[in-house]
Amino acid sequence: MSNNKNKDDNNRPITSSPASTVSGKTSVSEDVDQSLPNNLVCEELQLAINKEASENDLTQAINRCKELILENFECSIERKWLVRHLIELRLRKQEHREAMADPQHPGNKSSGVSNRTIKGHHLKLQPLLKTATHPYCDHCTGTIWSVVQAWYMCDDCGYCCHYKCMSSIVRECAHVVACERGQYELRICPEIGMAEQKYLCAECGTQLVLNKEWSDIRRCDYNGLYYCSACHWNSSAIIPARVIHNWDLDPRSVSQSSLQILKVTADRPLINLEKLNPQLFTRIQELNLVKRLRKELQGIRKYLLVCRRANEEHLIWKCDRPHLIENLDMYSLQDLVDTHSGDLPSKLHNFVDIYTKHIKVDCEVCKGRGHICEVCKNEEVLFPFVISAFVCQNCKAVFHKSCMERKNNECPRCLRIRKRFESELESINDEDK
Amino acid sequence: MASNKKVLLKVIILGDSSVGKTSLMNQYVNRKFSNQYKATIGADFLTKEVTIDDRTVTMQIWDTAGQERFQSLGVAFYRGADCCVLVFDVTAPNTFKSLDSWRDEFLIQAAPREPDNFPFVLLGNKVDLEPRAISAKRAQQWCQAKNNMPYFETSAKEGLNVEQAFLAIAKNALAQQNQSVDLYNEFPDQIKLTNTQKSNGGGDSCAC
């Protein structure tokens, strides 16, 4: 069991545990309460569960809830649940009424503040009582009690905060930062030192106090800066620089801002591994395999792009990571993690199989666009993307590798073209004379 | 016996870029013509059913890319062709000059059983345009030298002679297919012979 969990963690570049300093684990009894007893399922709609309700709806739901309580036996699970729900509904109604009275309150839709743009975040008002688990506020680190507290989440980076914290947000949207920078920090933990930071938290600027008994200063392994515990929750993430240089996929503790940057960029093809560390391909076998498969897929792509049927079937769009087919060199962090776990090679194998089936078996036109080795004149149709094929760089003709070796790597087609060209030149010269 | 069997004729259209290969095919199969030029990428085919001497045959007409840069895709479809159609533009002398190399390339890639007797048909396209650069006489001379290849002057735009040309192509292709069937029938034991030789060899080695 624990092994499984560990494996799952390894397959993700980022694991974010709730802040170690924030004690906010929901109690077990509360978890139980969240689930609706089976015999009340049919009443779900009337009880206004999980939906945004108007004041009228809530009043109706409260009345319905009261009726149901009377119908159910004392001390039954249903009744307990209904009583709790009734309280929740009354709280919501109260909150609702307050919201309508306060023109600045986000719950008041007429005030037009359900969307806000602050520091690049596109903050959107979240519905009350939306989730069973309560998120933490990225600004004040407190739990967001989503039942009663109005809260916002950024559409781009997932930054969460209370309505009350919105005015004092410090962190810029990770999506914006990642887009502007366009590249990962490629040095491994580039520390500049506490003194250089003037003993201030790199994000919020609070004084970092060196205290021997209880140190509250935390270093982010991604950018090497020091943070206070409010900006660094000891979340862990796989560090791109360590992967690129050392193929080290162990998660390290990072600040929340780095974590969000790593999260939004995990699927973006930002790493040019061929340029940054070409030696990795010779050392890591799986990576070499992925490289080979990508090369094959690129050859296949040429066929699919010009095939009418493949376009109609949207074959090329079946791949969920198009950059793997479109180019050879760019990898996303997730690609590298999946390469390590072995998911990516099997995935690519799968795509190669699907695509080659189309080209070699299903599609008459693609089959016709194959090559026949001129040297051995074998009937077998040869494609430039298979391993046994040799492609002439000059005229793009395709032969068997073994056949080409017999011919001393001299392309018979190029030879022919050259001869024809020479004879044409001669005939022109003759005409001139 | 043979008349009941479904016959598929594979026809390949070759020629320099923008001589009107796609247009000819479109005119013949869909009776449509467009003035706009769109280069063919790689190759594609259309099919059309025709009746020749009371036999219904399906023509699979392969239209190819004339432009060099679109020829990186292979030409495996040359194999098993029943007839090859060479096309040139009567107003562009260069397209006529390269006919020889198109023919040679086809024979090498298709590797037919009897290259000398393989049916080719020559089409001089765009006869609706002026001025002409290649006279009918010059084209016919070239055809005579190439085993009396049939020659048609066509216009894909006006639909001139297209139907007749493709009918001749179909007939030639059908004749070629029948001939190759006869060829197999002449040596019905050919494969058996090698088989017995092999089994003999096996027997010898066993005896040893």
XYZ file of C-alpha atoms in Angstrom:
641
model
C 0.000 0.000 0.000
C 2.632 2.449 1.052
C 4.759 1.285 -1.845
C 1.999 2.112 -4.238
C 1.673 5.535 -2.839
C 5.357 6.119 -3.187
C 5.254 5.015 -6.771
C 2.448 7.409 -7.504
C 4.416 10.204 -5.999
C 7.392 9.388 -8.137
C 5.350 9.567 -11.279
C 4.409 13.135 -10.658
C 6.945 15.896 -10.871
C 5.233 17.794 -8.109
C 3.815 16.813 -4.794
C 2.391 19.493 -2.678
C 1.500 18.601 0.832
C -0.391 21.083 2.930
C 1.829 23.458 4.779
C 3.554 21.868 7.676
C 2.998 24.907 9.836
C -0.669 25.151 9.141
C -2.686 22.719 11.148
C -5.870 22.383 9.271
C -6.566 18.739 8.684
C -10.277 18.182 8.468
C -11.444 15.840 11.173
C -12.688 12.360 10.368
C -16.227 13.013 11.492
C -16.477 15.927 9.138
C -15.352 13.757 6.258
C -18.168 11.367 6.999
C -20.650 14.192 7.024
C -19.762 15.185 3.528
C -21.236 12.042 2.032
C -24.943 12.010 1.485
C -26.822 9.024 2.999
C -28.112 6.748 0.284
C -31.824 7.165 0.905
C -31.534 10.915 0.614
C -29.986 10.901 -2.830
C -33.325 11.525 -4.530
C -33.719 14.693 -2.493
C -30.329 16.028 -3.543
C -31.657 18.721 -5.815
C -34.240 20.039 -3.385
C -31.694 20.303 -0.621
C -29.519 22.671 -2.631
C -26.401 20.552 -2.269
C -23.378 21.539 -4.333
C -25.082 24.269 -6.242
C -25.257 27.973 -6.144
C -28.678 28.781 -4.825
C -30.576 32.018 -4.543
C -32.105 33.103 -1.280
C -35.458 31.697 -2.313
C -33.908 28.337 -3.138
C -32.256 28.267 0.237
C -35.488 29.031 2.060
C -37.201 26.260 0.178
C -34.357 23.868 0.892
C -34.501 24.729 4.580
C -38.232 24.013 4.699
C -37.771 20.744 2.853
C -34.969 19.839 5.204
C -37.202 20.442 8.220
C -39.915 18.201 6.789
C -37.419 15.443 6.148
C -36.071 15.655 9.664
C -39.567 15.058 11.035
C -40.071 12.132 8.677
C -36.916 10.354 9.749
C -36.396 8.367 12.924
C -34.607 9.843 15.846
C -30.900 9.037 16.026
C -30.816 7.665 12.490
C -27.871 8.541 10.240
C -30.178 10.362 7.893
C -31.543 12.545 10.599
C -28.099 13.453 11.891
C -27.026 14.385 8.443
C -30.145 16.434 7.828
C -29.712 18.409 11.011
C -26.146 19.296 10.083
C -27.267 20.182 6.618
C -29.984 22.397 7.993
C -27.411 24.340 9.965
C -25.240 24.665 6.900
C -28.137 25.930 4.836
C -29.026 28.518 7.461
C -25.438 29.708 7.522
C -25.441 30.009 3.796
C -28.658 31.949 3.876
C -27.196 34.312 6.432
C -24.035 34.762 4.362
C -26.147 35.373 1.329
C -28.177 38.056 3.001
C -25.041 39.825 4.207
C -23.555 39.649 0.763
C -26.563 41.313 -0.765
C -26.441 44.090 1.789
C -22.737 44.825 1.139
C -22.232 46.240 -2.346
C -18.489 45.497 -2.215
C -18.941 41.863 -1.308
C -17.933 39.412 -4.067
C -21.043 37.333 -3.456
C -23.093 40.240 -4.663
C -23.098 39.571 -8.371
C -24.499 42.979 -9.209
C -21.307 44.633 -7.948
C -19.415 42.961 -10.821
C -16.481 41.703 -8.808
C -16.746 38.002 -9.585
C -13.621 38.405 -11.739
C -10.542 40.338 -10.703
C -7.140 40.760 -12.288
C -4.362 41.311 -9.766
C -0.612 40.841 -10.400
C -1.339 38.853 -13.528
C -3.725 36.503 -11.749
C -7.123 36.074 -13.289
C -8.969 35.569 -10.070
C -12.415 34.108 -10.284
C -14.937 33.954 -7.500
C -15.440 30.356 -6.414
C -18.865 29.038 -5.486
C -19.396 28.506 -1.800
C -19.458 24.935 -0.618
C -17.831 23.683 -3.753
C -15.379 21.139 -2.504
C -15.141 18.648 0.289
C -11.493 19.525 0.946
C -10.724 23.004 2.037
C -7.931 24.792 0.181
C -5.345 26.938 1.896
C -5.045 30.621 1.230
C -1.843 31.247 -0.728
C -1.532 34.633 0.873
C -2.233 34.212 4.584
C -1.769 30.390 4.677
C -5.022 30.021 6.602
C -7.651 27.474 5.666
C -10.346 28.739 3.381
C -13.616 27.628 4.908
C -15.377 27.484 1.637
C -18.779 27.076 3.204
C -18.835 30.519 4.667
C -15.847 32.426 3.340
C -15.827 33.979 -0.074
C -12.681 32.988 -1.933
C -10.995 33.367 -5.283
C -8.864 31.139 -7.477
C -6.634 32.103 -10.387
C -7.687 30.437 -13.640
C -4.116 30.275 -14.909
C -1.996 29.168 -11.975
C -4.458 27.917 -9.369
C -3.533 30.561 -6.759
C -6.183 30.528 -4.040
C -6.958 33.274 -1.565
C -9.621 34.720 0.697
C -11.663 37.644 -0.440
C -10.158 39.612 2.415
C -6.578 38.804 1.323
C -7.086 39.796 -2.274
C -6.025 43.405 -1.848
C -2.603 42.473 -0.460
C -1.461 39.729 -2.883
C 2.332 39.760 -3.324
C 3.030 36.819 -5.600
C 2.829 37.331 -9.325
C 0.877 34.831 -11.384
C 3.100 31.806 -12.106
C 1.672 31.581 -15.587
C 2.818 35.108 -16.380
C 6.256 34.576 -14.842
C 6.765 31.315 -16.713
C 5.662 32.827 -20.019
C 7.919 35.860 -19.642
C 10.935 33.832 -18.670
C 10.225 31.043 -21.143
C 12.850 28.808 -19.627
C 13.625 26.996 -16.410
C 16.325 28.010 -13.978
C 19.097 25.818 -15.333
C 21.589 26.179 -12.475
C 21.228 23.777 -9.607
C 20.062 25.689 -6.538
C 21.822 28.993 -7.355
C 22.161 30.324 -3.823
C 23.090 33.972 -3.409
C 23.181 33.804 0.365
C 21.174 35.251 3.191
C 23.306 38.378 3.458
C 22.712 39.208 -0.189
C 19.011 38.835 0.482
C 19.441 41.235 3.407
C 17.858 38.624 5.661
C 14.488 39.203 4.060
C 12.056 36.662 2.663
C 12.469 36.550 -1.117
C 8.742 36.890 -1.642
C 6.978 38.876 1.052
C 10.023 40.693 2.429
C 9.528 39.767 6.090
C 12.574 39.868 8.304
C 14.116 36.390 8.591
C 15.298 35.925 12.147
C 18.101 33.492 12.818
C 17.080 31.554 15.837
C 19.051 28.596 17.030
C 16.257 26.720 18.736
C 13.585 27.126 16.149
C 14.664 28.094 12.685
C 11.890 29.327 10.499
C 13.952 30.055 7.427
C 13.487 27.784 4.453
C 15.492 27.489 1.276
C 13.876 26.805 -2.075
C 15.854 24.199 -3.984
C 14.664 25.495 -7.359
C 15.899 29.083 -7.215
C 18.156 28.909 -4.161
C 16.431 31.773 -2.355
C 15.381 31.897 1.279
C 11.782 32.267 2.312
C 9.699 32.620 5.415
C 7.370 29.802 6.382
C 4.353 31.609 4.994
C 5.832 31.645 1.486
C 7.562 28.257 1.692
C 5.395 25.382 2.873
C 8.003 22.660 2.482
C 6.178 21.372 -0.566
C 8.257 19.104 -2.735
C 8.829 19.102 -6.474
C 11.206 17.596 -8.982
C 13.838 20.176 -9.922
C 14.392 20.569 -13.692
C 18.054 21.578 -13.371
C 18.844 18.478 -11.334
C 17.088 16.278 -13.886
C 18.857 17.872 -16.830
C 22.345 17.774 -15.358
C 22.297 14.760 -13.062
C 19.175 12.796 -14.045
C 18.206 13.268 -10.416
C 14.444 12.901 -10.140
C 14.133 13.113 -6.379
C 11.638 15.741 -5.237
C 13.123 18.595 -3.153
C 11.456 21.170 -1.028
C 10.518 24.342 -2.851
C 8.775 27.608 -2.122
C 5.130 28.000 -3.059
C 5.906 30.423 -5.866
C 8.432 28.016 -7.402
C 5.983 25.183 -6.922
C 3.317 27.013 -8.874
C 5.765 27.847 -11.637
C 6.838 24.213 -11.854
C 3.207 23.152 -11.846
C 2.085 25.331 -14.724
C 5.149 24.486 -16.811
C 5.219 20.728 -16.181
C 3.620 19.925 -19.535
C 5.297 22.635 -21.558
C 8.097 21.574 -23.894
C 10.753 23.917 -22.481
C 13.789 21.671 -22.229
C 16.087 21.320 -25.204
C 17.898 18.282 -23.892
C 19.975 17.790 -27.031
C 21.529 21.191 -26.459
C 21.699 21.233 -22.675
C 23.063 17.766 -21.981
C 23.482 15.507 -25.026
C 25.487 13.006 -23.006
C 22.365 12.031 -21.152
C 21.128 10.145 -24.208
C 24.126 7.847 -24.194
C 23.882 7.180 -20.475
C 20.165 6.761 -19.944
C 18.829 3.904 -22.002
C 15.167 4.857 -21.758
C 15.963 8.334 -22.979
C 17.773 6.930 -25.953
C 14.742 4.778 -26.702
C 12.439 7.795 -26.480
C 14.701 9.697 -28.840
C 14.617 6.867 -31.357
C 10.833 6.589 -31.153
C 10.421 10.336 -31.593
C 12.573 10.212 -34.696
C 10.407 7.445 -36.045
C 7.249 9.409 -35.225
C 8.556 12.430 -37.067
C 9.013 10.379 -40.215
C 5.526 8.994 -39.729
C 4.117 12.484 -39.236
C 5.150 13.442 -42.769
C 2.920 10.725 -44.136
C -0.031 11.497 -41.890
C 0.064 15.219 -42.657
C -0.478 14.713 -46.376
C -2.911 11.814 -46.138
C -6.511 12.719 -46.771
C -7.898 9.855 -44.711
C -5.575 10.405 -41.773
C -6.712 14.027 -41.681
C -10.353 13.036 -41.723
C -9.775 10.639 -38.856
C -7.717 13.260 -36.959
C -5.075 10.613 -36.454
C -2.305 13.020 -35.624
C -4.381 14.697 -32.941
C -4.773 11.433 -31.068
C -1.403 12.130 -29.470
C -1.974 14.132 -26.286
C 1.519 15.659 -26.356
C 1.868 17.036 -29.881
C 5.372 18.431 -29.304
C 6.685 14.874 -29.103
C 5.773 14.357 -32.747
C 6.321 17.855 -34.066
C 9.982 18.199 -33.173
C 12.890 16.116 -31.975
C 14.622 18.054 -29.237
C 12.134 19.680 -26.912
C 11.008 17.863 -23.790
C 8.652 18.866 -21.019
C 9.538 18.050 -17.445
C 6.656 15.601 -17.366
C 8.142 13.828 -20.407
C 11.392 13.265 -18.558
C 9.602 12.037 -15.456
C 7.525 9.651 -17.558
C 10.636 8.499 -19.370
C 12.146 7.583 -16.039
C 9.040 5.667 -14.988
C 8.807 3.938 -18.363
C 5.371 5.357 -19.198
C 6.552 7.501 -22.064
C 8.356 4.798 -24.067
C 5.328 2.525 -23.890
C 3.069 5.405 -24.814
C 5.190 6.289 -27.825
C 5.379 2.631 -28.836
C 1.622 2.614 -28.788
C 1.401 5.626 -31.098
C 3.975 4.204 -33.462
C 1.866 1.050 -33.658
C -1.371 2.923 -34.343
C 0.191 5.139 -36.975
C 2.189 2.460 -38.765
C -0.927 0.313 -38.933
C -2.623 3.118 -40.833
C 0.329 3.637 -43.151
C 1.343 0.056 -43.781
C -1.978 -1.773 -43.631
C -5.124 0.343 -43.695
C -4.431 3.167 -46.104
C -3.984 2.426 -49.795
C -2.601 5.890 -50.512
C -0.001 5.815 -47.720
C 1.045 2.338 -48.790
C 1.514 3.672 -52.307
C 3.708 6.453 -50.986
C 6.206 3.959 -49.634
C 9.448 3.097 -51.378
C 10.716 -0.026 -53.044
C 14.396 -0.713 -52.659
C 15.919 -0.247 -56.080
C 18.932 -2.357 -55.295
C 17.280 -5.629 -54.333
C 13.952 -4.987 -56.132
C 12.213 -6.827 -53.350
C 8.419 -6.425 -53.414
C 8.429 -5.335 -49.791
C 7.342 -1.716 -49.400
C 9.924 0.231 -47.454
C 9.276 3.380 -45.406
C 11.910 5.983 -44.552
C 11.060 5.920 -40.845
C 11.823 2.238 -40.189
C 15.193 1.331 -38.741
C 16.261 -0.909 -41.603
C 15.842 1.928 -44.105
C 18.597 4.094 -45.549
C 17.496 7.486 -46.834
C 19.640 9.230 -49.437
C 20.138 12.761 -48.163
C 20.377 14.082 -51.678
C 17.421 12.665 -53.582
C 15.446 11.267 -50.625
C 15.244 7.814 -52.190
C 14.985 4.961 -49.701
C 16.896 1.692 -49.723
C 17.649 -1.131 -47.342
C 20.642 -0.354 -45.167
C 22.181 -3.688 -46.030
C 21.604 -3.170 -49.758
C 23.271 0.230 -49.562
C 26.322 -1.243 -47.895
C 26.729 -3.592 -50.817
C 26.614 -0.597 -53.131
C 29.241 1.251 -51.074
C 26.628 3.817 -50.027
C 26.379 5.158 -53.541
C 22.794 6.047 -54.343
C 21.783 4.544 -57.714
C 19.117 7.166 -58.194
C 21.546 10.042 -57.721
C 23.883 8.308 -60.156
C 21.111 8.107 -62.714
C 20.083 11.722 -62.247
C 23.687 12.840 -62.659
C 24.144 10.804 -65.842
C 20.950 12.188 -67.310
C 22.017 15.708 -66.480
C 25.414 15.194 -68.114
C 23.930 13.744 -71.291
C 21.525 16.656 -71.467
C 24.423 19.078 -71.156
C 26.232 17.277 -73.949
C 23.245 17.424 -76.256
C 22.908 21.152 -75.615
C 26.587 21.630 -76.374
C 26.217 19.625 -79.583
C 23.320 21.792 -80.658
C 25.395 24.876 -80.018
C 28.169 23.600 -82.234
C -14.932 -17.189 -66.665
C -12.667 -14.195 -66.474
C -15.460 -11.768 -67.363
C -17.194 -12.331 -64.009
C -14.148 -11.473 -62.011
C -13.837 -7.926 -60.775
C -11.006 -6.261 -62.583
C -8.936 -3.450 -61.139
C -6.794 -1.472 -63.532
C -4.026 0.587 -62.047
C -3.106 3.633 -64.081
C -0.291 6.033 -63.222
C -0.219 9.600 -64.547
C 3.254 11.137 -64.811
C 4.690 14.384 -66.093
C 6.303 17.661 -65.079
C 4.610 19.971 -62.633
C 1.659 22.055 -63.815
C 1.103 20.169 -67.082
C -2.423 19.291 -65.908
C -2.249 15.760 -64.508
C -4.681 16.445 -61.692
C -6.949 18.446 -63.953
C -7.112 15.646 -66.513
C -8.005 13.154 -63.846
C -10.594 15.463 -62.313
C -12.114 16.215 -65.687
C -12.370 12.510 -66.446
C -13.659 11.293 -63.071
C -15.667 14.254 -61.782
C -16.163 16.302 -64.976
C -14.915 19.354 -63.163
C -12.234 21.888 -63.963
C -10.696 24.601 -61.830
C -8.438 27.376 -63.042
C -6.614 27.474 -59.748
C -3.312 25.696 -59.417
C -2.713 23.556 -56.361
C 0.362 21.373 -56.318
C -0.259 17.723 -55.579
C 1.627 16.429 -52.569
C 2.979 12.912 -52.901
C 0.263 11.035 -54.676
C -3.411 10.297 -54.481
C -5.855 8.250 -56.476
C -9.434 8.361 -57.701
C -11.412 5.427 -58.985
C -13.891 5.192 -61.833
C -15.862 2.294 -63.203
C -15.874 1.869 -66.958
C -17.321 -0.705 -69.293
C -15.017 -2.070 -71.960
C -16.273 -4.774 -74.339
C -19.126 -5.609 -71.928
C -16.756 -5.959 -69.019
C -17.008 -3.643 -66.058
C -13.610 -2.645 -64.835
C -12.539 -0.310 -62.036
C -9.867 2.139 -62.967
C -7.650 3.238 -60.111
C -6.062 6.398 -61.428
C -2.978 7.552 -59.501
C -2.244 11.220 -59.771
C 1.327 12.067 -58.848
C 3.338 15.088 -57.762
C 5.305 16.642 -60.575
C 7.224 18.990 -58.336
C 10.583 17.734 -57.218
C 10.145 18.905 -53.645
C 7.055 16.798 -53.163
C 8.759 13.651 -54.330
C 10.399 12.789 -51.037
C 7.457 10.500 -50.469
C 7.894 7.145 -52.119
C 6.622 5.743 -55.365
C 5.781 2.201 -54.315
C 2.465 2.622 -56.101
C 4.275 2.300 -59.451
C 4.432 -1.427 -58.725
C 1.673 -3.462 -60.299
C 0.662 -0.664 -62.657
C -1.207 -1.735 -65.784
C -0.662 1.381 -67.816
C 1.381 4.570 -67.552
C 0.105 7.891 -68.848
C 2.733 10.496 -69.707
C 1.499 14.066 -69.884
C 3.156 17.175 -71.292
C 2.052 20.726 -71.916
C 1.958 21.513 -75.664
C 2.853 25.140 -74.902
C 5.890 24.341 -72.734
C 8.801 22.646 -74.547
C 10.610 21.670 -71.335
C 7.766 19.438 -70.259
C 8.157 17.545 -73.533
C 11.885 17.135 -73.084
C 11.594 15.519 -69.706
C 9.213 12.810 -70.940
C 12.167 10.470 -71.506
C 13.324 10.711 -67.935
C 9.792 10.206 -66.593
C 9.480 7.070 -68.727
C 12.860 5.718 -67.599
C 12.123 6.449 -63.959
C 8.817 4.653 -64.211
C 10.337 1.567 -65.820
C 12.994 1.340 -63.138
C 10.633 1.832 -60.212
C 7.742 -0.244 -61.562
C 10.047 -2.970 -62.878
C 7.470 -4.474 -65.276
C 8.010 -7.962 -66.677
C 8.521 -6.784 -70.251
C 9.654 -3.161 -70.214
C 9.634 -2.954 -74.011
C 5.990 -3.953 -74.311
C 4.628 -2.115 -71.320
C 1.716 0.110 -72.404
C 2.366 3.854 -72.261
C 0.004 6.531 -73.516
C 1.123 10.076 -74.284
C -1.190 13.043 -73.739
C -0.407 16.507 -75.055
C -2.498 18.708 -72.800
C -3.651 22.357 -72.948
C -4.367 22.384 -76.707
C -6.876 25.168 -76.038
C -3.953 27.495 -75.313
C -1.832 29.452 -77.788
C 0.960 29.564 -78.891
C 1.902 25.962 -79.423
C 5.494 24.999 -78.847
C 5.339 21.294 -79.664
C 3.634 20.304 -82.890
C 1.505 17.178 -83.138
C 3.968 15.835 -85.686
C 6.914 16.117 -83.312
C 5.025 14.357 -80.546
C 3.946 11.586 -82.903
C 7.537 11.077 -84.030
C 8.601 10.608 -80.448
C 5.776 8.092 -79.954
C 6.762 6.103 -82.997
C 10.260 5.713 -81.681
C 8.824 4.419 -78.423
C 7.116 1.295 -79.720
C 4.199 3.165 -81.347
C 2.858 4.648 -78.195
C -0.701 6.043 -78.687
C -0.862 9.850 -78.681
C -3.817 12.078 -77.825
C -4.152 15.847 -77.820
C -6.349 16.902 -74.963
C -7.683 19.868 -73.102
C -8.686 19.273 -69.523
C -10.282 22.708 -69.463
C -12.615 22.125 -72.400
C -12.932 18.388 -71.732
C -11.588 17.827 -75.226
C -10.549 14.250 -76.059
C -10.271 13.353 -72.365
C -12.922 10.632 -72.461
C -11.417 9.039 -75.591
C -7.910 9.162 -74.192
C -8.850 7.445 -70.953
C -10.862 4.822 -72.827
C -7.740 3.988 -74.837
C -5.755 3.928 -71.611
C -8.228 1.503 -70.059
C -8.138 -0.736 -73.140
C -4.366 -0.815 -73.160
C -4.251 -1.520 -69.451
C -6.763 -4.344 -69.809
C -4.794 -5.863 -72.670
C -1.642 -5.686 -70.568
C -3.354 -7.408 -67.672
C -4.723 -10.191 -69.872
C -1.330 -10.644 -71.401
C 0.363 -10.993 -68.061
C -2.253 -13.571 -67.041
C -1.449 -15.512 -70.229
C 2.184 -15.222 -69.374
C 1.658 -17.021 -66.094
C -0.468 -19.675 -67.808
C 2.252 -20.499 -70.263
C 4.458 -21.745 -67.470
C 2.054 -23.301 -65.050
C 4.676 -25.560 -63.525
C 7.220 -22.882 -62.885
C 6.790 -22.764 -59.146
C 6.342 -26.511 -58.827
C 9.681 -27.047 -60.503
C 11.563 -25.103 -57.862
C 9.569 -26.876 -55.203
C 10.557 -30.311 -56.423
C 14.144 -29.216 -56.715
C 14.099 -28.105 -53.162
C 12.529 -31.286 -51.871
C 15.063 -33.267 -53.926
C 17.841 -31.380 -52.317
C 16.346 -32.083 -48.928
C 16.125 -35.778 -49.753
C 19.760 -35.878 -50.773
C 20.948 -34.328 -47.598
C 18.859 -36.762 -45.612
C 20.392 -39.705 -47.425
C 23.807 -38.438 -46.534
